[in-house]
Coordinates of C-alpha atoms in Angstrom, one line a residue:
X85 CA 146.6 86.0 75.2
X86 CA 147.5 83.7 72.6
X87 CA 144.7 81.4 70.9
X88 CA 146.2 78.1 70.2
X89 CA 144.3 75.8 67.3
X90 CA 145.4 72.7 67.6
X91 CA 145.2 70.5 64.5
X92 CA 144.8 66.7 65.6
X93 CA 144.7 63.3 63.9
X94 CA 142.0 61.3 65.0
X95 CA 140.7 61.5 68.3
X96 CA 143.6 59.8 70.9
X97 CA 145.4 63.7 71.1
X98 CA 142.8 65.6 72.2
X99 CA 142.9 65.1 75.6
X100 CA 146.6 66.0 75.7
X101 CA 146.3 69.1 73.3
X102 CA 143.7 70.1 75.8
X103 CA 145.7 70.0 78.8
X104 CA 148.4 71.6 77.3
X105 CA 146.6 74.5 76.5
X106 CA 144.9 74.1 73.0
X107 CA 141.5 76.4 73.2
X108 CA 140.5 75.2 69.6
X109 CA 140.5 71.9 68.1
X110 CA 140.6 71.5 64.2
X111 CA 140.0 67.6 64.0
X112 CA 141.1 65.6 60.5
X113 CA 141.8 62.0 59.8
X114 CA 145.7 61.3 57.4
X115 CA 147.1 64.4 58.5
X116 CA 150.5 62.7 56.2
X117 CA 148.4 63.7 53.5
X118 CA 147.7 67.1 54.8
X119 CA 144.2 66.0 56.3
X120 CA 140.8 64.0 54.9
X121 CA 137.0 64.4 56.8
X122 CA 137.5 62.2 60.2
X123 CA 135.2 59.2 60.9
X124 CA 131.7 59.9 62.4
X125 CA 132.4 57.9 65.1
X126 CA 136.0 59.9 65.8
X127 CA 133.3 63.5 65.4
X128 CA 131.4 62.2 67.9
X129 CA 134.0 61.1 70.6
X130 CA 135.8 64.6 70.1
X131 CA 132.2 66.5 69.6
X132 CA 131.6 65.1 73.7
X133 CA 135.0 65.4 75.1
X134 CA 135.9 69.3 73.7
X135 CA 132.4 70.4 74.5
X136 CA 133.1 68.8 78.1
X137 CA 136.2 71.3 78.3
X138 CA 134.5 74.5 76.7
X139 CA 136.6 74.0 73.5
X140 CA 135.0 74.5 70.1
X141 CA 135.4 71.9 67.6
X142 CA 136.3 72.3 64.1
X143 CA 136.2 69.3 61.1
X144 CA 138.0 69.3 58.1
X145 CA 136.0 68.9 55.3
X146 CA 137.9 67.3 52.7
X147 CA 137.0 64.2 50.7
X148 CA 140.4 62.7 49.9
X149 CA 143.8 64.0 49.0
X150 CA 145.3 65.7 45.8
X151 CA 143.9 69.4 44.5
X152 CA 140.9 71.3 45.7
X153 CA 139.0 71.0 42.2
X154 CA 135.7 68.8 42.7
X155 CA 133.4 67.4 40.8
X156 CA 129.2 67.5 41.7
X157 CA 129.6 63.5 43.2
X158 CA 133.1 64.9 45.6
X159 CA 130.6 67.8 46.6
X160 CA 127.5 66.0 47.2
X161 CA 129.7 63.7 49.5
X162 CA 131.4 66.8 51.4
X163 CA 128.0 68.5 52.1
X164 CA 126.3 64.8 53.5
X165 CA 129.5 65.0 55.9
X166 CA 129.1 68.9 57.4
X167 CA 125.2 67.5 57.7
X168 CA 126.7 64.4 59.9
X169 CA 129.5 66.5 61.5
X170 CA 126.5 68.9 62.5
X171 CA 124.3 66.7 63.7
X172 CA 127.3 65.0 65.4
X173 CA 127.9 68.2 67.5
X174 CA 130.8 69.8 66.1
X175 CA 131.3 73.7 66.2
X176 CA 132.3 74.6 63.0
X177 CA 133.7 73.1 59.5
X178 CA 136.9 74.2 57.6
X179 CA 136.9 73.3 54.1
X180 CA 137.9 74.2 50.3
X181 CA 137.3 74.5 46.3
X182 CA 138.4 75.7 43.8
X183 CA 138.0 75.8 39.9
X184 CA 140.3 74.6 37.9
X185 CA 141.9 77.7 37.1
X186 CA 142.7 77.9 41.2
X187 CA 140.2 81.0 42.0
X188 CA 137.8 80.3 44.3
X189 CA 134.6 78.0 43.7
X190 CA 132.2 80.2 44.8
X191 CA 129.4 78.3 43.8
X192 CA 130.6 75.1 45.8
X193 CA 131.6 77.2 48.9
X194 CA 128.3 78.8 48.5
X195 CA 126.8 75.3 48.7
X196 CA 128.5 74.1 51.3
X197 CA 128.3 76.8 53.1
X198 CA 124.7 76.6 53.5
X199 CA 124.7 72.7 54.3
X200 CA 126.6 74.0 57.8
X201 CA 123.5 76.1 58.7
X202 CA 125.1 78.3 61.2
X203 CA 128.1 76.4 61.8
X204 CA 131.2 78.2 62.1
X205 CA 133.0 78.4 58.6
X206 CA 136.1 78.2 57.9
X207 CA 138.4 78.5 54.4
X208 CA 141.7 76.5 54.8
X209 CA 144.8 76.2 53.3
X210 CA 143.3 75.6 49.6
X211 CA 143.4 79.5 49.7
X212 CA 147.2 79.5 49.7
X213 CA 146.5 78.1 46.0
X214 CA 145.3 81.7 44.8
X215 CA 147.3 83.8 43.3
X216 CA 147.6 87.4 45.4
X217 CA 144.6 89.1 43.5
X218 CA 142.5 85.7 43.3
X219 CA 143.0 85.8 47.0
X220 CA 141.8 89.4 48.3
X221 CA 138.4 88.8 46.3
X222 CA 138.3 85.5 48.3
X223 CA 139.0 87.1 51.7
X224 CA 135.9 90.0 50.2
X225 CA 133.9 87.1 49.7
X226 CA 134.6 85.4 52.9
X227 CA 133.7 88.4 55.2
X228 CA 130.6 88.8 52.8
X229 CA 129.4 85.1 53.2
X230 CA 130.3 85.5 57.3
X231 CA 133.1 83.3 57.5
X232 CA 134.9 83.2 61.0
X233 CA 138.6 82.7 59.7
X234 CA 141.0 82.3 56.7
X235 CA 144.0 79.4 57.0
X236 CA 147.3 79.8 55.6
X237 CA 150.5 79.4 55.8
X238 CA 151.3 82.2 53.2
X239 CA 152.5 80.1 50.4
X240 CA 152.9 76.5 49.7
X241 CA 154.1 74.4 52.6
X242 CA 157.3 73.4 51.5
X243 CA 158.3 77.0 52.0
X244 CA 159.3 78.1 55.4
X245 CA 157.4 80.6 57.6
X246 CA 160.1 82.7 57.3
X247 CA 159.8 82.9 53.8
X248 CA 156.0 83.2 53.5
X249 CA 155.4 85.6 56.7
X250 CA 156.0 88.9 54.3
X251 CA 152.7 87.8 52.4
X252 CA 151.0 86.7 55.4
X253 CA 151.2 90.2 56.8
X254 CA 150.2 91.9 53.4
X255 CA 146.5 89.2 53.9
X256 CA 146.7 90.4 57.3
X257 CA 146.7 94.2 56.2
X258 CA 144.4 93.5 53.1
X259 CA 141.5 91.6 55.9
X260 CA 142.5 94.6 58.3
X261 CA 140.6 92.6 60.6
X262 CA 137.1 91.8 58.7
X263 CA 138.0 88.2 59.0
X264 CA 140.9 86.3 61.3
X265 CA 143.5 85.4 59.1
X266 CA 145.0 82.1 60.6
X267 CA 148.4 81.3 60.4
X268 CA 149.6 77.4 60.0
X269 CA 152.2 75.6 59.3
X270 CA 155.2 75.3 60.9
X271 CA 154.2 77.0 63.9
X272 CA 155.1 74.5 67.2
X273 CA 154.4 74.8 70.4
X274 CA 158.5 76.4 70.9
X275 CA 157.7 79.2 68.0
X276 CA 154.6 80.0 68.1
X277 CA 154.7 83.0 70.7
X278 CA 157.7 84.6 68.6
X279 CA 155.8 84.4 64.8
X280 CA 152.6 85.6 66.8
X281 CA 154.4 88.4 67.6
X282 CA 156.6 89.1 64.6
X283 CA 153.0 88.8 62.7
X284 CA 151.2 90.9 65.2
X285 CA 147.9 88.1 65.2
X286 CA 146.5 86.6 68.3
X287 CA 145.6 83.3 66.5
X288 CA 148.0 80.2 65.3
X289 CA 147.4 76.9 64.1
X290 CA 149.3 73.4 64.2
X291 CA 149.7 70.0 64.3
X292 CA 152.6 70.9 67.0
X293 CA 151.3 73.6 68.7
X294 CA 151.0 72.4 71.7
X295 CA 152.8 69.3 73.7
X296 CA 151.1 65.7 73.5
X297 CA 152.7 64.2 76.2
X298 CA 150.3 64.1 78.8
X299 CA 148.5 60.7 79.8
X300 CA 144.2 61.1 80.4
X301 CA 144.2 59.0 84.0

């Protein structure tokens, strides 16, 4: 069976993605901006309500827009907000960094990382940054550091799935099923059966991935 992640904008889809069949949520805040850390008091509405409905809850961690390159103030503010989104009751955190050189930060992840204690982790799309080598060292350190999945959509958004799932299947092949690698992007709720199965995963992620029409009564 297919796992649907559903990445949602505030709190007021949830319901909706929930009916429709979304067993994760990924919750953000300004997904126009491909996603910033939601509002404590949006955590906490979404904590209750997906814990309600046996559906784990996953927070962006992401301090504003632009790259993935943070300095010690950006870091100190992501780590105070996986403390809140813990103590707020959320499942897990997906976040990011990078140096400047776009390898992976290991000493922020590591940092980070630890702030969750025992919360799932998650690397997103800030992986799709890494060049191919850059990335199989992160996906090593990832299964080393116990991380649950990997996001990405294979190469940089403005490129279509169909031209990024080739690279997707070589992560998939390099994880060989140490850690989930997550597609995203570009998967909807109409294609998301057929690139599960062209990619051979049992995991997809989107803003679309499920319908949002239904109406809590």
């Amino acid at each position: 069976m297919l796992l649907k992640e559903a990445c949602l904008e505030n709190f007021t889809d949830i319901p909706a993605a929930s009916h429709n069949g979304a067993a994760r949520i990924e919750l953000c805040d300004n997904l126009a901006i491909s996603g910033t850390t939601p509002s404590k008091g949006v955590i906490a509405e979404a904590a209750k309500y997906c814990h309600e409905q046996n559906i784990p809850l996953i927070v962006l961690i992401r301090p504003r827009k632009g790259n993935y390159v943070y300095s010690d103030t950006e870091i100190k503010i992501m780590e105070a907000d996986i403390f809140e989104a813990q103590a707020l009751g959320a499942d897990g955190i997906s976040f990011g960094a990078l140096t400047p050189d776009n390898d992976l930060d290991q000493e922020a992840m590591k940092q980070l990382g630890a702030a969750a204690g025992g919360m799932q982790l998650v690397m997103h799309m800030a992986f799709d940054e890494m060049n191919f080598e850059q990335q199989k060292k992160a996906i090593d350190w990832a299964v080393d550091q116990g991380y649950e999945r990997i996001l990405t959509h294979g190469g940089p958004l403005s490129s279509s799935l169909e031209k990024t799932s080739g690279h997707i299947k070589e992560l998939l092949s390099y994880a060989s099923g140490r850690v989930t690698i997550l597609p995203g992007g570009d998967i909807t709720a109409e294609n998301c059966d057929a690139i599960a199965k062209d990619l051979g995963v049992t995991q997809v992620h989107g803003s679309k991935i499920v319908p949002l029409d239904f109406v809590q009564k």
